[in-house]
Short mmCIF file of C-alpha atoms in Angstrom, two decimals:
data_model
loop_
_atom_site.label_atom_id
_atom_site.label_comp_id
_atom_site.label_asym_id
_atom_site.label_seq_id
_atom_site.Cartn_x
_atom_site.Cartn_y
_atom_site.Cartn_z
CA MET A 1 33.92 -92.60 37.06
CA ASN A 2 30.53 -93.39 35.56
CA SER A 3 29.45 -89.79 36.10
CA ILE A 4 32.42 -88.70 33.99
CA SER A 5 31.15 -90.96 31.21
CA PHE A 6 27.65 -89.47 31.52
CA GLY A 7 29.15 -85.99 31.60
CA ILE A 8 31.12 -86.58 28.43
CA MET A 9 27.87 -87.17 26.55
CA LEU A 10 25.96 -84.14 27.81
CA PRO A 11 27.23 -81.51 25.34
CA ILE A 12 27.43 -84.05 22.51
CA VAL A 13 24.27 -86.19 22.28
CA PRO A 14 21.88 -83.40 21.24
CA ASN A 15 24.34 -82.19 18.62
CA LEU A 16 24.80 -85.73 17.27
CA ILE A 17 21.03 -86.13 17.11
CA ARG A 18 20.75 -82.83 15.28
CA GLU A 19 23.47 -83.88 12.83
CA LEU A 20 21.75 -87.21 12.10
CA ALA A 21 18.41 -85.37 11.83
CA GLY A 22 19.74 -83.17 9.04
CA GLY A 23 20.61 -80.11 11.14
CA ASP A 24 17.05 -79.03 11.98
CA THR A 25 16.73 -77.86 15.63
CA SER A 26 12.98 -78.45 15.87
CA SER A 27 13.28 -81.98 14.44
CA ALA A 28 16.22 -82.72 16.76
CA SER A 29 14.11 -81.64 19.74
CA GLU A 30 11.38 -84.10 18.75
CA TRP A 31 13.94 -86.90 18.37
CA ASN A 32 15.30 -85.97 21.79
CA VAL A 33 11.81 -86.56 23.15
CA LEU A 34 11.71 -90.06 21.67
CA PHE A 35 15.17 -90.91 23.01
CA ALA A 36 14.51 -89.67 26.52
CA THR A 37 11.02 -91.21 26.65
CA SER A 38 12.33 -94.62 25.56
CA TRP A 39 15.02 -94.43 28.23
CA GLY A 40 12.35 -93.57 30.81
CA VAL A 41 10.16 -96.52 29.81
CA MET A 42 13.06 -98.91 30.37
CA GLN A 43 13.78 -97.26 33.74
CA LEU A 44 10.14 -97.53 34.75
CA PHE A 45 10.10 -101.30 34.34
CA CYS A 46 13.72 -102.22 35.08
CA GLY A 47 14.32 -99.93 38.09
CA PRO A 48 12.05 -101.85 40.52
CA LEU A 49 13.26 -105.19 39.16
CA LEU A 50 16.94 -104.35 39.71
CA GLY A 51 16.17 -102.79 43.10
CA MET A 52 14.41 -105.95 44.28
CA LEU A 53 17.21 -108.04 42.75
CA SER A 54 19.83 -106.09 44.72
CA ASP A 55 17.90 -106.80 47.95
CA ARG A 56 17.98 -110.50 47.11
CA VAL A 57 21.47 -111.11 45.62
CA GLY A 58 23.37 -108.06 46.89
CA ARG A 59 24.36 -104.67 45.50
CA ARG A 60 27.66 -105.66 43.88
CA PRO A 61 26.30 -107.90 41.07
CA VAL A 62 23.68 -105.33 40.07
CA LEU A 63 26.25 -102.53 40.00
CA LEU A 64 28.57 -104.58 37.79
CA ILE A 65 25.73 -105.40 35.37
CA SER A 66 24.97 -101.69 35.15
CA PHE A 67 28.60 -100.77 34.47
CA PHE A 68 29.02 -103.24 31.62
CA GLY A 69 25.63 -102.30 30.15
CA LEU A 70 26.59 -98.63 30.07
CA GLY A 71 29.86 -99.44 28.34
CA LEU A 72 28.05 -101.36 25.59
CA ASP A 73 25.63 -98.46 25.19
CA PHE A 74 28.45 -95.95 24.68
CA LEU A 75 30.11 -98.19 22.09
CA LEU A 76 26.86 -98.61 20.20
CA MET A 77 26.31 -94.86 20.17
CA ALA A 78 29.87 -94.26 18.99
CA TYR A 79 29.29 -96.29 15.83
CA ALA A 80 25.54 -95.83 15.29
CA PRO A 81 24.99 -95.13 11.56
CA ASN A 82 21.56 -93.54 12.06
CA LEU A 83 19.10 -92.36 14.67
CA TRP A 84 17.41 -95.75 15.04
CA TRP A 85 20.65 -97.47 16.06
CA LEU A 86 21.29 -94.59 18.43
CA LEU A 87 17.87 -95.33 19.93
CA VAL A 88 18.79 -99.00 20.47
CA GLY A 89 21.76 -97.81 22.52
CA ARG A 90 19.55 -95.66 24.71
CA LEU A 91 17.17 -98.59 25.32
CA LEU A 92 20.10 -100.72 26.47
CA ASN A 93 21.27 -97.90 28.70
CA GLY A 94 17.83 -97.45 30.23
CA ALA A 95 17.57 -101.16 31.03
CA THR A 96 20.82 -101.23 32.99
CA ALA A 97 21.21 -97.66 34.30
CA SER A 98 20.56 -98.48 37.95
CA THR A 99 24.00 -97.27 38.99
CA MET A 100 22.84 -94.31 41.08
CA SER A 101 19.90 -96.03 42.79
CA THR A 102 21.89 -99.16 43.63
CA ALA A 103 24.77 -97.01 44.86
CA ASN A 104 22.33 -95.16 47.12
CA ALA A 105 21.12 -98.49 48.53
CA TYR A 106 24.80 -99.44 49.02
CA LEU A 107 25.36 -96.24 51.00
CA ALA A 108 22.23 -96.82 53.09
CA ASP A 109 23.60 -100.29 53.95
CA VAL A 110 26.87 -98.95 55.36
CA THR A 111 25.83 -95.56 56.83
CA PRO A 112 24.01 -94.85 60.13
CA PRO A 113 20.60 -93.17 59.56
CA GLU A 114 21.64 -89.87 61.14
CA LYS A 115 24.58 -89.52 58.72
CA ARG A 116 22.84 -90.54 55.51
CA ALA A 117 21.87 -87.06 54.28
CA LYS A 118 25.51 -85.95 54.46
CA THR A 119 26.63 -89.17 52.77
CA PHE A 120 24.07 -88.78 49.99
CA GLY A 121 25.39 -85.24 49.57
CA LEU A 122 28.91 -86.59 49.17
CA MET A 123 27.60 -89.05 46.58
CA GLY A 124 25.98 -86.15 44.78
CA SER A 125 29.25 -84.23 44.89
CA ALA A 126 31.08 -87.20 43.37
CA PHE A 127 28.48 -87.18 40.62
CA SER A 128 29.01 -83.43 40.19
CA ILE A 129 32.76 -83.93 39.86
CA GLY A 130 31.94 -86.12 36.88
CA PHE A 131 29.99 -83.20 35.48
CA ILE A 132 33.09 -81.03 35.83
CA VAL A 133 35.52 -83.33 34.07
CA GLY A 134 33.10 -85.09 31.70
CA PRO A 135 31.49 -82.19 29.81
CA MET A 136 34.81 -80.39 29.54
CA LEU A 137 36.39 -83.51 28.04
CA GLY A 138 33.33 -84.16 25.87
CA GLY A 139 33.32 -80.59 24.59
CA LEU A 140 37.02 -80.72 23.69
CA LEU A 141 36.73 -84.11 21.96
CA GLY A 142 33.49 -83.04 20.27
CA GLU A 143 35.26 -80.16 18.55
CA HIS A 144 37.19 -82.81 16.58
CA SER A 145 34.49 -85.47 16.15
CA LEU A 146 31.02 -86.01 17.59
CA ARG A 147 31.76 -89.76 17.82
CA LEU A 148 35.05 -89.57 19.70
CA PRO A 149 33.51 -88.66 23.10
CA PHE A 150 31.44 -91.87 23.09
CA ILE A 151 34.55 -94.00 22.58
CA ALA A 152 36.20 -92.21 25.51
CA ALA A 153 33.08 -92.78 27.65
CA ALA A 154 33.08 -96.50 26.80
CA VAL A 155 36.75 -96.88 27.75
CA ILE A 156 36.20 -95.12 31.10
CA THR A 157 33.08 -97.17 31.88
CA PHE A 158 34.68 -100.53 31.08
CA ALA A 159 37.72 -99.56 33.18
CA ASN A 160 35.38 -98.74 36.05
CA ALA A 161 33.58 -102.07 35.62
CA ILE A 162 36.86 -103.99 35.77
CA TYR A 163 37.93 -102.02 38.84
CA GLY A 164 34.62 -102.83 40.53
CA LEU A 165 34.95 -106.49 39.60
CA LEU A 166 38.35 -106.65 41.28
CA VAL A 167 37.99 -104.50 44.42
CA LEU A 168 34.34 -103.59 45.19
CA PRO A 169 33.10 -105.43 48.33
CA GLU A 170 29.51 -106.45 48.93
CA SER A 171 27.61 -104.12 51.30
CA LEU A 172 24.57 -106.26 52.09
CA PRO A 173 25.34 -109.36 54.22
CA LYS A 174 23.35 -112.49 53.40
CA ALA A 175 21.64 -112.32 56.79
CA ARG A 176 20.12 -108.92 55.90
CA ARG A 177 18.99 -109.81 52.37
CA ALA A 178 15.43 -110.43 51.29
CA THR A 179 14.60 -114.12 51.70
CA ARG A 180 13.13 -114.41 48.20
CA PHE A 181 12.69 -112.49 44.97
CA GLU A 182 9.08 -111.27 44.75
CA TRP A 183 7.87 -110.58 41.22
CA ARG A 184 4.81 -108.80 42.56
CA ARG A 185 7.13 -106.13 44.00
CA ALA A 186 9.59 -106.11 41.09
CA ASN A 187 7.39 -103.97 38.85
CA PRO A 188 6.15 -100.35 38.86
CA LEU A 189 2.82 -101.17 40.54
CA GLY A 190 4.50 -103.40 43.11
CA ALA A 191 7.00 -100.65 43.89
CA LEU A 192 4.10 -98.37 44.79
CA GLN A 193 3.08 -100.82 47.54
CA LEU A 194 6.27 -100.01 49.42
CA LEU A 195 5.69 -96.26 48.98
CA ARG A 196 2.15 -96.69 50.32
CA SER A 197 3.34 -98.71 53.33
CA HIS A 198 4.03 -95.55 55.33
CA SER A 199 1.87 -92.44 55.49
CA ASP A 200 4.78 -90.14 54.63
CA LEU A 201 6.65 -92.21 52.02
CA LEU A 202 4.29 -91.60 49.10
CA PRO A 203 4.11 -87.79 49.44
CA LEU A 204 7.89 -87.65 49.88
CA ALA A 205 8.21 -89.71 46.70
CA GLY A 206 5.87 -87.17 45.11
CA VAL A 207 8.30 -84.39 46.00
CA GLY A 208 11.10 -86.40 44.42
CA PHE A 209 8.98 -87.06 41.34
CA LEU A 210 8.22 -83.36 40.81
CA PHE A 211 11.91 -82.59 41.25
CA GLN A 212 12.95 -85.26 38.74
CA LEU A 213 10.22 -84.17 36.32
CA SER A 214 11.40 -80.57 36.38
CA GLN A 215 15.02 -81.75 36.02
CA MET A 216 14.12 -83.36 32.70
CA VAL A 217 14.08 -79.90 31.12
CA LEU A 218 17.89 -79.86 31.33
CA PRO A 219 18.86 -82.98 29.33
CA THR A 220 15.91 -82.43 26.99
CA ILE A 221 16.51 -78.85 25.85
CA TYR A 222 19.52 -77.27 27.64
CA VAL A 223 22.01 -77.73 24.80
CA LEU A 224 19.46 -77.08 22.05
CA TYR A 225 18.17 -74.02 23.92
CA THR A 226 21.57 -72.43 24.51
CA THR A 227 22.69 -73.22 20.97
CA HIS A 228 19.52 -71.74 19.49
CA ARG A 229 19.16 -68.69 21.75
CA TYR A 230 22.80 -67.81 22.49
CA GLY A 231 24.73 -69.51 19.68
CA TRP A 232 26.90 -71.59 22.01
CA SER A 233 29.40 -74.10 20.53
CA PRO A 234 30.13 -77.59 21.96
CA GLY A 235 33.17 -76.08 23.68
CA MET A 236 31.04 -73.41 25.34
CA GLU A 237 28.50 -76.05 26.36
CA GLY A 238 31.32 -77.99 28.01
CA ALA A 239 32.49 -74.86 29.83
CA ALA A 240 28.95 -74.21 31.09
CA PHE A 241 28.70 -77.75 32.46
CA LEU A 242 32.11 -77.19 34.08
CA VAL A 243 30.74 -74.17 35.97
CA ILE A 244 27.60 -76.09 36.97
CA GLY A 245 29.69 -79.03 38.14
CA VAL A 246 32.10 -76.95 40.25
CA LEU A 247 29.23 -75.19 42.01
CA GLY A 248 27.38 -78.49 42.50
CA VAL A 249 30.44 -80.09 44.10
CA PHE A 250 30.83 -77.15 46.47
CA VAL A 251 27.20 -77.32 47.59
CA GLN A 252 27.00 -81.08 48.03
CA MET A 253 30.48 -81.74 49.37
CA VAL A 254 30.92 -78.68 51.58
CA LEU A 255 27.48 -77.28 52.43
CA VAL A 256 24.99 -80.18 52.70
CA GLY A 257 26.36 -81.61 55.96
CA PRO A 258 26.53 -78.29 57.88
CA VAL A 259 23.18 -77.08 56.50
CA VAL A 260 21.41 -80.32 57.53
CA ALA A 261 23.05 -80.17 60.97
CA ARG A 262 22.08 -76.52 61.46
CA PHE A 263 18.63 -76.34 59.89
CA GLY A 264 17.40 -79.96 59.74
CA LEU A 265 16.31 -82.19 56.88
CA ARG A 266 12.98 -80.43 56.29
CA ASN A 267 14.41 -76.94 55.84
CA THR A 268 17.21 -78.32 53.68
CA ILE A 269 14.62 -79.85 51.35
CA LEU A 270 12.65 -76.58 51.24
CA LEU A 271 15.79 -74.60 50.40
CA GLY A 272 16.55 -76.94 47.51
CA ALA A 273 13.01 -76.73 46.13
CA ALA A 274 12.88 -72.92 46.33
CA SER A 275 16.27 -72.64 44.63
CA GLY A 276 15.12 -74.93 41.81
CA ALA A 277 12.04 -72.80 41.15
CA ALA A 278 14.14 -69.62 41.05
CA CYS A 279 16.74 -71.28 38.81
CA TYR A 280 14.33 -72.32 36.07
CA ALA A 281 12.53 -68.97 36.11
CA TRP A 282 15.95 -67.33 35.65
CA TYR A 283 16.91 -69.65 32.80
CA GLY A 284 13.66 -68.96 30.97
CA GLY A 285 13.86 -65.19 31.23
CA MET A 286 17.45 -64.30 30.43
CA ALA A 287 18.12 -62.98 26.92
CA ASN A 288 21.91 -62.81 27.38
CA GLY A 289 23.98 -66.00 27.54
CA TRP A 290 26.39 -64.77 30.22
CA VAL A 291 23.53 -63.62 32.46
CA PHE A 292 21.83 -66.99 31.81
CA LEU A 293 24.96 -68.79 33.03
CA ALA A 294 24.83 -66.91 36.36
CA GLY A 295 21.75 -69.01 37.14
CA ALA A 296 24.10 -71.98 37.62
CA ALA A 297 24.45 -70.85 41.25
CA LEU A 298 20.74 -71.38 41.81
CA GLN A 299 20.92 -74.70 39.97
CA ALA A 300 23.65 -75.83 42.37
CA LEU A 301 21.58 -74.85 45.41
CA GLN A 302 18.74 -77.14 44.37
CA GLY A 303 21.24 -79.92 45.11
CA PHE A 304 20.15 -79.65 48.75
CA LEU A 305 16.83 -81.30 47.94
CA MET A 306 17.67 -84.92 47.14
CA PRO A 307 20.20 -85.62 49.96
CA GLY A 308 17.66 -84.33 52.49
CA LEU A 309 14.83 -86.26 50.87
CA GLN A 310 16.82 -89.49 50.69
CA GLY A 311 17.87 -89.00 54.30
CA LEU A 312 14.19 -88.87 55.34
CA MET A 313 12.95 -91.71 53.16
CA THR A 314 15.67 -94.23 54.07
CA ARG A 315 14.75 -93.84 57.75
CA LEU A 316 11.24 -95.09 57.05
CA VAL A 317 12.09 -98.56 55.66
CA ARG A 318 13.88 -101.67 56.93
CA PRO A 319 17.43 -102.65 55.83
CA GLU A 320 16.14 -105.41 53.53
CA GLU A 321 13.86 -102.86 51.82
CA GLN A 322 16.49 -100.26 50.93
CA GLY A 323 16.95 -101.69 47.44
CA GLN A 324 13.18 -101.76 46.89
CA LEU A 325 12.97 -98.13 48.02
CA GLN A 326 15.69 -97.07 45.61
CA GLY A 327 14.08 -99.17 42.87
CA ALA A 328 10.76 -97.45 43.55
CA ASN A 329 12.47 -94.07 43.37
CA GLN A 330 14.12 -95.16 40.12
CA SER A 331 10.71 -96.15 38.79
CA MET A 332 9.35 -92.71 39.67
CA MET A 333 12.32 -91.26 37.85
CA GLY A 334 11.38 -93.47 34.91
CA VAL A 335 7.90 -91.95 34.83
CA ALA A 336 9.47 -88.49 34.98
CA SER A 337 11.84 -89.49 32.19
CA ILE A 338 8.86 -90.47 30.04
CA ALA A 339 6.65 -87.49 30.74
CA GLY A 340 9.31 -84.78 31.09
CA PRO A 341 10.98 -85.02 27.68
CA MET A 342 7.60 -85.36 25.96
CA VAL A 343 6.29 -82.21 27.63
CA PHE A 344 9.43 -80.09 27.62
CA GLY A 345 10.53 -81.21 24.16
CA MET A 346 7.17 -80.46 22.60
CA VAL A 347 6.86 -77.14 24.43
CA PHE A 348 10.35 -76.12 23.28
CA ALA A 349 9.72 -77.21 19.69
CA TRP A 350 6.44 -75.26 19.67
CA SER A 351 8.04 -72.17 21.21
CA VAL A 352 10.86 -72.20 18.62
CA ARG A 353 8.39 -72.49 15.75
CA HIS A 354 6.31 -69.58 17.09
CA GLU A 355 9.15 -67.49 18.46
CA SER A 356 8.75 -64.74 15.89
CA SER A 357 5.11 -64.16 16.83
CA PHE A 358 4.25 -64.32 20.53
CA SER A 359 6.18 -67.17 22.15
CA THR A 360 9.49 -67.23 24.02
CA PRO A 361 12.06 -70.05 23.69
CA GLY A 362 12.26 -70.10 27.51
CA LEU A 363 8.68 -71.30 27.93
CA ALA A 364 9.75 -74.84 28.92
CA PHE A 365 11.89 -73.46 31.74
CA TYR A 366 8.92 -71.51 33.10
CA LEU A 367 6.97 -74.77 33.18
CA ALA A 368 9.81 -76.43 35.12
CA ALA A 369 9.75 -73.55 37.61
CA GLY A 370 6.03 -74.17 38.17
CA LEU A 371 6.70 -77.85 38.92
CA MET A 372 9.34 -76.90 41.48
CA ILE A 373 6.88 -74.54 43.17
CA ALA A 374 4.49 -77.51 43.46
CA ALA A 375 7.32 -79.59 44.98
CA LEU A 376 8.01 -76.79 47.45
CA VAL A 377 4.38 -76.69 48.57
CA LEU A 378 4.18 -80.50 48.96
CA ALA A 379 7.46 -80.61 50.89
CA PHE A 380 6.29 -77.80 53.18
CA TRP A 381 3.19 -79.87 53.92
CA LYS A 382 4.66 -83.36 54.28
CA ALA A 383 8.44 -83.30 54.87
CA ARG A 384 8.64 -84.04 58.59
CA PRO A 385 11.37 -85.81 60.59
CA PRO A 386 10.40 -89.45 61.36
CA GLN A 387 10.26 -88.96 65.13
CA SER A 388 7.38 -86.48 64.71
CA ASN A 389 5.18 -88.96 62.81
#
């Protein structure tokens, strides 16, 4: 349900920013950088804290805090009179947006190690379903008002929070919880200690970081890019996210399990990384919007990477460290969320300003493709099954 709320915003937020920025695409891109960077800063510091907290008090309370925080964020964005109030909403969201990482720790609690990659794939498919329904709903509501989708997202998120409050059981028994809350681990530097505790954890986290960093090109410029280059409307943006979501669900719900069983975790990760590199190169080079959209198939195939990577990493830590691991991963995502929008937003803004001379508006996507090639090389070098270490 939360992924539906996130999906509702995808085709709308950049357009609302552009509207509040006076309609200038280049200025809106720079504001997008500030919004995404601020969100990343909050993730960087709050991700490890909430991960450690979930190891100490359980997953359920942290999930519920996240749900209610997201609902407040959507309400604030629905009624924000200017860009600065919109920014306050994103800061609140960044502080509490541990839903995915805590949910992953929840799944690791209740799933045998050999089945985790498939389970993480199913989680990814549930997230992708949200990106089918959400953007379509957001695009339709956005045709009437750019504020209406945020109200719908708030209603859905609060309903999900109430449902969780009433029926969601705790996954981490008290006997398996951390004995105390350690502040030295509940921060970005402390989170790195866990990643350094095993010779393969840190490089695997590096693969995840490069993946997340390259992914930042999508929320940072996707809507602005397709609007600028292809003239897409909010409705068309919603339809594009619908296509991406359907393909993502198919890959993660139907294909991840059999592919992992047939080819192993390592090759599954490599397939995802190679597909991501090809996807972003495609997005950057296509001059026609319909041909551009065909790259959604490659984007869906990169969904093999994270389930395989999570399946490897969760095998390398103890049960009482699963929350710390997910918090550390969330912190790495926070760093990516700081650096990615700054880099991709500035590159896109520069390429738009110089498009008439020698630049291409797809330059940021080419950069993302390069990052995925680096992830592919690192995974080829370090992604090994635990029993071979």
